[in-house]
Short mmCIF file of C-alpha atoms in Angstrom, two decimals:
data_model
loop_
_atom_site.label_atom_id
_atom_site.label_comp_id
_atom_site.label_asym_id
_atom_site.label_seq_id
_atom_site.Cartn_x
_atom_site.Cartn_y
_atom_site.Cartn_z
CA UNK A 1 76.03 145.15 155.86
CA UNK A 2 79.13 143.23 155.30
CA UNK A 3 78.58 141.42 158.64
CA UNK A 4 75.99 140.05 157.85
CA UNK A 5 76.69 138.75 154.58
CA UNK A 6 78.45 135.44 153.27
CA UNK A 7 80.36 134.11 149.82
CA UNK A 8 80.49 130.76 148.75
CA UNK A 9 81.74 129.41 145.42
CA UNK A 10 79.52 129.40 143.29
CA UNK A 11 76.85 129.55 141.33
CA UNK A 12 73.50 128.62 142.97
CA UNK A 13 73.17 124.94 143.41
CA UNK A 14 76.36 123.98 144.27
CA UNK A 15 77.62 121.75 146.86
CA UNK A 16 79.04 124.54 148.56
CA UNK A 17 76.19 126.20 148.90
CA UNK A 18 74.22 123.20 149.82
CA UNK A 19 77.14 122.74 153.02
CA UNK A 20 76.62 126.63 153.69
CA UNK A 21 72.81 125.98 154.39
CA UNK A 22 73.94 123.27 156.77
CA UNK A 23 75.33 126.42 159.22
CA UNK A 24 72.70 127.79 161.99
CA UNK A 25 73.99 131.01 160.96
CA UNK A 26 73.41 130.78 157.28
CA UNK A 27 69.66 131.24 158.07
CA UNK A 28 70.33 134.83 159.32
CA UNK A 29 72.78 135.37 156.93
CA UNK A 30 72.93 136.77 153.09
CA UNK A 31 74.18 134.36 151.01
CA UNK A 32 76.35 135.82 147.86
CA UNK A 33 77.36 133.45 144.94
CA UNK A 34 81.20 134.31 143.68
CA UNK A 35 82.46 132.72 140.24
CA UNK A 36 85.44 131.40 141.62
CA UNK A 37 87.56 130.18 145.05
CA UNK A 38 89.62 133.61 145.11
CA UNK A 39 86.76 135.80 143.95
CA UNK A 40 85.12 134.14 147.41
CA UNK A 41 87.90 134.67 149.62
CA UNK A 42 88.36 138.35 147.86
CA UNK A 43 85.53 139.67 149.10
CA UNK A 44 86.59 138.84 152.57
CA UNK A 45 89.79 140.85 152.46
CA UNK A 46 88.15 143.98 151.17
CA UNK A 47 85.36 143.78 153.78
CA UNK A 48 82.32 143.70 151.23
CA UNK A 49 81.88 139.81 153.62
CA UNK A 50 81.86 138.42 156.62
CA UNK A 51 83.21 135.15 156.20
CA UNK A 52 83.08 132.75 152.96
CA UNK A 53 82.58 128.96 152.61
CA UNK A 54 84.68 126.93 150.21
CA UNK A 55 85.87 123.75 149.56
CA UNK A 56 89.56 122.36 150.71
CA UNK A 57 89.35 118.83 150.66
CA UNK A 58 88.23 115.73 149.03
CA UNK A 59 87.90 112.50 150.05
CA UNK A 60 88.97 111.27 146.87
CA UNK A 61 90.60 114.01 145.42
CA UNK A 62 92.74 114.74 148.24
CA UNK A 63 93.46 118.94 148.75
CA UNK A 64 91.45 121.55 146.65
CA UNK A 65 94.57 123.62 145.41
CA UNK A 66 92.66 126.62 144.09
CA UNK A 67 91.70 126.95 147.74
CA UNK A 68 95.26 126.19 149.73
CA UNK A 69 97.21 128.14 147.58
CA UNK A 70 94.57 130.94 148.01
CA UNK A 71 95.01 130.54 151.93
CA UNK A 72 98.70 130.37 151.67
CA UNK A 73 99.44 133.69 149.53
CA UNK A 74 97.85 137.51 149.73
CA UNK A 75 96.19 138.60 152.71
CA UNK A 76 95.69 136.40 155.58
CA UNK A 77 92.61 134.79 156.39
CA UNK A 78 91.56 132.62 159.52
CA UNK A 79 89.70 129.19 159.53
CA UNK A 80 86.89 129.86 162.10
CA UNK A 81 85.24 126.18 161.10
CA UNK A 82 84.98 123.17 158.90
CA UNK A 83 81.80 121.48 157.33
CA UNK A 84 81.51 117.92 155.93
CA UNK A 85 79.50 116.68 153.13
CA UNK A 86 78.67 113.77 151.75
CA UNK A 87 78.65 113.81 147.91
CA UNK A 88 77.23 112.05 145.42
CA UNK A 89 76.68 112.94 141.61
CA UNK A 90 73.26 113.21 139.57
CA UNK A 91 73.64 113.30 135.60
CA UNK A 92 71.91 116.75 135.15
CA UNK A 93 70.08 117.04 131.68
CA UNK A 94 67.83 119.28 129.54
CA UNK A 95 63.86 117.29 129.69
CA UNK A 96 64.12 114.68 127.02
CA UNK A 97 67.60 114.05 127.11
CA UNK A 98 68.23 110.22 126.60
CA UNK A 99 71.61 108.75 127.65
CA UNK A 100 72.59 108.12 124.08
CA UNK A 101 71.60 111.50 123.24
CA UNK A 102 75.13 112.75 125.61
CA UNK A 103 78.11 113.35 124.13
CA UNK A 104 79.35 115.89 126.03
CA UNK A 105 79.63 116.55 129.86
CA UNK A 106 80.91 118.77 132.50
CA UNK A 107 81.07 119.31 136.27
CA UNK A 108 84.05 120.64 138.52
CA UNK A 109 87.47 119.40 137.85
CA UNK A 110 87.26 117.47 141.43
CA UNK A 111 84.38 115.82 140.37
CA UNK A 112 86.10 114.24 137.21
CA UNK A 113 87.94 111.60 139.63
CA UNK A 114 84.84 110.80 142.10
CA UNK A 115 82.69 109.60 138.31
CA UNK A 116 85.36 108.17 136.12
CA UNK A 117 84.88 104.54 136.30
CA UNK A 118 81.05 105.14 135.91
CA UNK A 119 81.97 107.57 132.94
CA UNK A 120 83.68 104.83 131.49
CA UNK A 121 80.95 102.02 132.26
CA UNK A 122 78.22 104.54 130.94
CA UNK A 123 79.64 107.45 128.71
CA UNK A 124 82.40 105.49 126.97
CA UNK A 125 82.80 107.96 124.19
CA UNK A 126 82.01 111.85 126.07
CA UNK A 127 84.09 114.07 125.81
CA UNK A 128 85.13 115.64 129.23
CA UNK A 129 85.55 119.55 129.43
CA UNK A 130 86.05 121.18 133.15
CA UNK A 131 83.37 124.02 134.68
CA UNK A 132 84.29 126.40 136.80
CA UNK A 133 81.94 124.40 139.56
CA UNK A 134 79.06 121.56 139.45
CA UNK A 135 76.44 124.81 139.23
CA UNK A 136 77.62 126.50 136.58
CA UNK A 137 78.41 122.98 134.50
CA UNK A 138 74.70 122.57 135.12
CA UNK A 139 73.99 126.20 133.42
CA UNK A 140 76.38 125.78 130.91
CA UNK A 141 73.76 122.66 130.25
CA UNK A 142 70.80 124.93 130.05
CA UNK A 143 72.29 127.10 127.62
CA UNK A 144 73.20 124.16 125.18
CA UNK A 145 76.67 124.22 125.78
CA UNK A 146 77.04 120.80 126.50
CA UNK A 147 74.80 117.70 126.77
CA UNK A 148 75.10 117.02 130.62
CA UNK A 149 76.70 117.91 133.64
CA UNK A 150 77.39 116.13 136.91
CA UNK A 151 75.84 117.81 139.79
CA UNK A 152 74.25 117.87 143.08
CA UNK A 153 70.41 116.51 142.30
CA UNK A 154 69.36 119.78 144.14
CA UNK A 155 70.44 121.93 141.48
CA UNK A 156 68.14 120.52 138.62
CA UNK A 157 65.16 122.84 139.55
CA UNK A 158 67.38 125.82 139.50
CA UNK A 159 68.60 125.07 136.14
CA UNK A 160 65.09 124.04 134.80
CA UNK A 161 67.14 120.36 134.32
CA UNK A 162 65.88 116.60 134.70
CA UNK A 163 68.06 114.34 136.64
CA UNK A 164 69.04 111.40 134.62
CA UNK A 165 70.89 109.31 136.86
CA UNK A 166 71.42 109.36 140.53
CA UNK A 167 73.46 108.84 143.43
CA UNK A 168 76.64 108.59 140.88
CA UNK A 169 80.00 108.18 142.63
CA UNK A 170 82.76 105.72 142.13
CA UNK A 171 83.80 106.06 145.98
CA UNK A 172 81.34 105.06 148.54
CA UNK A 173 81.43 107.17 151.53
CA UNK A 174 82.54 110.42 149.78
CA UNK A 175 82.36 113.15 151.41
CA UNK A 176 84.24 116.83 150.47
CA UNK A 177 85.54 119.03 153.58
CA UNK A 178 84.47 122.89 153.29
CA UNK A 179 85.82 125.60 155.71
CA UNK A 180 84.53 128.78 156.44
CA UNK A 181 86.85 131.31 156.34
CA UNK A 182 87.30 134.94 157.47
CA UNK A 183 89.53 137.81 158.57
CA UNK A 184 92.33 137.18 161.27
CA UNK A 185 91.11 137.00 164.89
CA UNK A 186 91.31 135.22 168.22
CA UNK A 187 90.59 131.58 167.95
CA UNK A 188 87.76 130.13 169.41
CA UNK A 189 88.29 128.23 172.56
CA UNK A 190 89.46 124.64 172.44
CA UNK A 191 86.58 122.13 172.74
CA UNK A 192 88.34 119.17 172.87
CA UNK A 193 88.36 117.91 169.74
CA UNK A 194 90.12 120.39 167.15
CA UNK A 195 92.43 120.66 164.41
CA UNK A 196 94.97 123.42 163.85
CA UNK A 197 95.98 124.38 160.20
CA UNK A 198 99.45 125.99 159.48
CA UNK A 199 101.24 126.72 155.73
CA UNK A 200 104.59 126.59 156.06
CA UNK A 201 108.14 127.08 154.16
CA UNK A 202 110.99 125.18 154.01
CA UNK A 203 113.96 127.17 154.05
CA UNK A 204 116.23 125.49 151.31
CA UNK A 205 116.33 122.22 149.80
CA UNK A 206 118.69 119.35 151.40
CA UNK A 207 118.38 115.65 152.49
CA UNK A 208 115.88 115.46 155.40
CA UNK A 209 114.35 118.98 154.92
CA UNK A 210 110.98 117.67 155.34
CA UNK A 211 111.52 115.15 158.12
CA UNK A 212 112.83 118.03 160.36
CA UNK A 213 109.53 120.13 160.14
CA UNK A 214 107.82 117.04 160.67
CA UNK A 215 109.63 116.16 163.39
CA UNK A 216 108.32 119.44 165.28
CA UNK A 217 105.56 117.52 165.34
CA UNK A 218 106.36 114.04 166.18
CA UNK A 219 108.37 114.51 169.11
CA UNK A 220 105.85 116.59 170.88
CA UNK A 221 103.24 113.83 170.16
CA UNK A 222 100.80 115.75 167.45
CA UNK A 223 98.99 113.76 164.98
CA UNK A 224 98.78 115.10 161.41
CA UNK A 225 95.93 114.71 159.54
CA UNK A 226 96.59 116.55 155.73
CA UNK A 227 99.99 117.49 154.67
CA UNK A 228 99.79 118.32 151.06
CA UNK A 229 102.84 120.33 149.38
CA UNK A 230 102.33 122.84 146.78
CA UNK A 231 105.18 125.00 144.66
CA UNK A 232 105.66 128.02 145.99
CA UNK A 233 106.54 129.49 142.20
CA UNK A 234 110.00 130.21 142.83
CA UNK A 235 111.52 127.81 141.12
CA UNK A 236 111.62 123.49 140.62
CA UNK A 237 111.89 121.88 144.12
CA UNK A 238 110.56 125.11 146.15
CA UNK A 239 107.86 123.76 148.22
CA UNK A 240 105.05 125.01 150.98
CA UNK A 241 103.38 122.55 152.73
CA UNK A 242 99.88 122.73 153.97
CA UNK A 243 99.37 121.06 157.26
CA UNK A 244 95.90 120.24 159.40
CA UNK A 245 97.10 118.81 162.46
CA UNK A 246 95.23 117.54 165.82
CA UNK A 247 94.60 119.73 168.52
CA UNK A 248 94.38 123.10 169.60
CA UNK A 249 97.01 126.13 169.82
CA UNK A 250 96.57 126.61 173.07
CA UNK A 251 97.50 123.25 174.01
CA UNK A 252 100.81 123.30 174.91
CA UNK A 253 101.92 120.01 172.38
CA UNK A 254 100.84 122.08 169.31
CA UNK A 255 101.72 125.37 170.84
CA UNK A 256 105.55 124.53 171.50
CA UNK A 257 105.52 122.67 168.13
CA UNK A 258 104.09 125.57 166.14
CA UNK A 259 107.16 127.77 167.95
CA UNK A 260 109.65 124.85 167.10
CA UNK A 261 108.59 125.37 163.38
CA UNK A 262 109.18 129.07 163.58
CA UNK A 263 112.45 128.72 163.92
CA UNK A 264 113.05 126.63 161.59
CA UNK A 265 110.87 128.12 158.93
CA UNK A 266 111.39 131.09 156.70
CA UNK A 267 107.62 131.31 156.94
CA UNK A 268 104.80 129.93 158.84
CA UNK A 269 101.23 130.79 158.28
CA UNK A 270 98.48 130.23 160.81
CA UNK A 271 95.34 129.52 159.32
CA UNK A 272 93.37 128.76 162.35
CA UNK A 273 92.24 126.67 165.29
CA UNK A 274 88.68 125.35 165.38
CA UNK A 275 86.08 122.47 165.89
CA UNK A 276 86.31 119.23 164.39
CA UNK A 277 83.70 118.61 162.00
CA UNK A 278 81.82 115.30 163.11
CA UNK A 279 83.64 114.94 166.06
CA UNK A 280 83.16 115.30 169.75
CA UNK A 281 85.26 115.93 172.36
CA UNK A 282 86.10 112.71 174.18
CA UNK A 283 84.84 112.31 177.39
CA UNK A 284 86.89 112.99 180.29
CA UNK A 285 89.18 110.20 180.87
CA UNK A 286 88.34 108.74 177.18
CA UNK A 287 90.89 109.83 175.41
CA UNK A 288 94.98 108.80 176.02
CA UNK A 289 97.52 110.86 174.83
CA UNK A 290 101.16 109.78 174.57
CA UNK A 291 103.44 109.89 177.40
CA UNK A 292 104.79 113.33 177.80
CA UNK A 293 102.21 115.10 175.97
CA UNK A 294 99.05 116.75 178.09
CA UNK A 295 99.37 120.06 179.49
CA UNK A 296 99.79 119.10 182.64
CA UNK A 297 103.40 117.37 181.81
CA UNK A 298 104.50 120.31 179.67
CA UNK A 299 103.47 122.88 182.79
CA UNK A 300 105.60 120.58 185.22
CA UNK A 301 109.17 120.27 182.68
CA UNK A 302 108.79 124.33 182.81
CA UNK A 303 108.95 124.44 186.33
CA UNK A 304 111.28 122.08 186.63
CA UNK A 305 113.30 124.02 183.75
CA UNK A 306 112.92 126.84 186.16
CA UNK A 307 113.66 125.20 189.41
CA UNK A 308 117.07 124.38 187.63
CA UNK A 309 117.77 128.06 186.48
CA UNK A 310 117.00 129.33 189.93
CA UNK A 311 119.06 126.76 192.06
CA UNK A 312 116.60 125.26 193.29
CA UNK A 313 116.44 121.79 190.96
#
């Protein structure tokens, strides 16, 4: 049953797959392998899954495109949550491999950035050539396609590979952001500590165009934690913007700012409200927000708004 199944870039041995397992749910779940970002998300809009797991941010890299421009054209889809992993790099080879033996490599194009300076401490002279993910770089390795890959260690037994080198990463502290995505529905109930993700469209281009959808934000006191523009393909200087930003729709600062960007926008895309990954919802009193900004002060300026309509001011 589709309900009880789940995508997840792949192939096996993937990071993705490796922040899948990390879900309660992934235990009850079937877990399908897709070749690609859209193929994932494709099998969510035709109903053959129930939700699918791929990457959308790196700490390094910054925004996985394949995914946001996925999420920002064709069907919608809904953000239900977010995973974080750390990630670090093994050198995946076939048994008896020496490092001078390794001209070529391979691994996922976000990779590339997170092992260059240790590419060019190590692997001077490889040549470089992009996989469709860290998996299938490690079993384009087992075929003899190329020399080595960069991987999670965790994928060398399912590749029949020896890891070479470990814990291979140029950034400490990396860590990539997955989300698991399905088909449009209510969001979950605000916890406290939660992020709301939008796409939206500038309606022309002119001095300032930017500043004024940011500005939705600002003056209604919402932090913004990823904006990341991509072309929209209609042309040199036509932009969409991918946005994560603090918070929750139902609270009123994001709500109101959300509206304020409708009516500004040609387009706006709602991708979702849900948990923080890593994060826990302050406790009560812990957490200040800016004057003019809680609920409580939006619920009073309406009935004061109201009060003024009716006289009674």
């Amino acid at each position: 049953m589709s309900a009880m199944r789940y995508t997840y870039l792949g192939p096996e041995g993937t990071f993705t797959e490796a922040a899948l397992r990390t879900l309660p749910e992934a235990a009850t779940r079937e877990l399908v392998p897709m070749v690609s970002v859209p193929a994932a998300l494709d099998a969510v809009r035709a109903g053959e899954a129930a939700a699918a797991l791929v990457p959308i941010e790196n700490s390094v890299e910054g925004g996985v495109t394949a995914t946001l421009d996925e999420l920002a054209s064709g069907e919608p889809l809904m953000i239900y949550r977010e995973v974080l992993l750390p990630i670090s790099f093994a050198l995946l080879v076939r048994p008896g491999t020496k490092l001078s033996d390794v001209k070529t490599v391979t691994g996922h194009p976000v990779a590339q950035p997170q092992v260059r300076n240790w590419l060019r401490a190590h692997l001077p002279d490889a040549v470089w050539e992009s996989a469709a993910s860290n998996a299938d770089g490690a079993r384009l390795v087992q075929e003899g396609r190329f020399d080595a890959a960069f991987a999670g260690e965790f994928a060398a037994a399912t590749y029949g590979l020896e890891a070479l080198v470990t814990e291979i990463h140029d950034a400490q502290n990396a860590e990539t952001r997955f989300v698991l995505v399905g088909r449009p529905a209510r969001p979950a109930a605000p916890t406290g500590a939660d992020k709301t993700s939008v796409v939206i469209w500038q309606r022309d281009d002119h001095p300032g165009a930017l500043l004024e959808l940011l500005q939705e934000f600002a003056v209604r006191g919402v932090n913004l934690m990823l904006l990341q523009s991509r072309p929209t393909g209609a042309g040199i200087g036509n932009y969409c913007f991918a946005i994560d930003a603090e918070g929750h729709i139902s609270d009123r600062r994001v709500g109101e700012a959300l509206m304020g960007l409708k009516r500004i926008c040609p387009k706006v895309r709602f991708l979702g409200s849900y948990p923080r990954a890593g994060v826990s919802a302050p406790a009560q009193g812990g957490r200040t927000l800016r004057p003019g900004t809680s609920d409580a002060e939006f619920v009073d300026a309406a009935e004061w708004l109201a009060r003024c309509q009716d006289g009674r001011a």
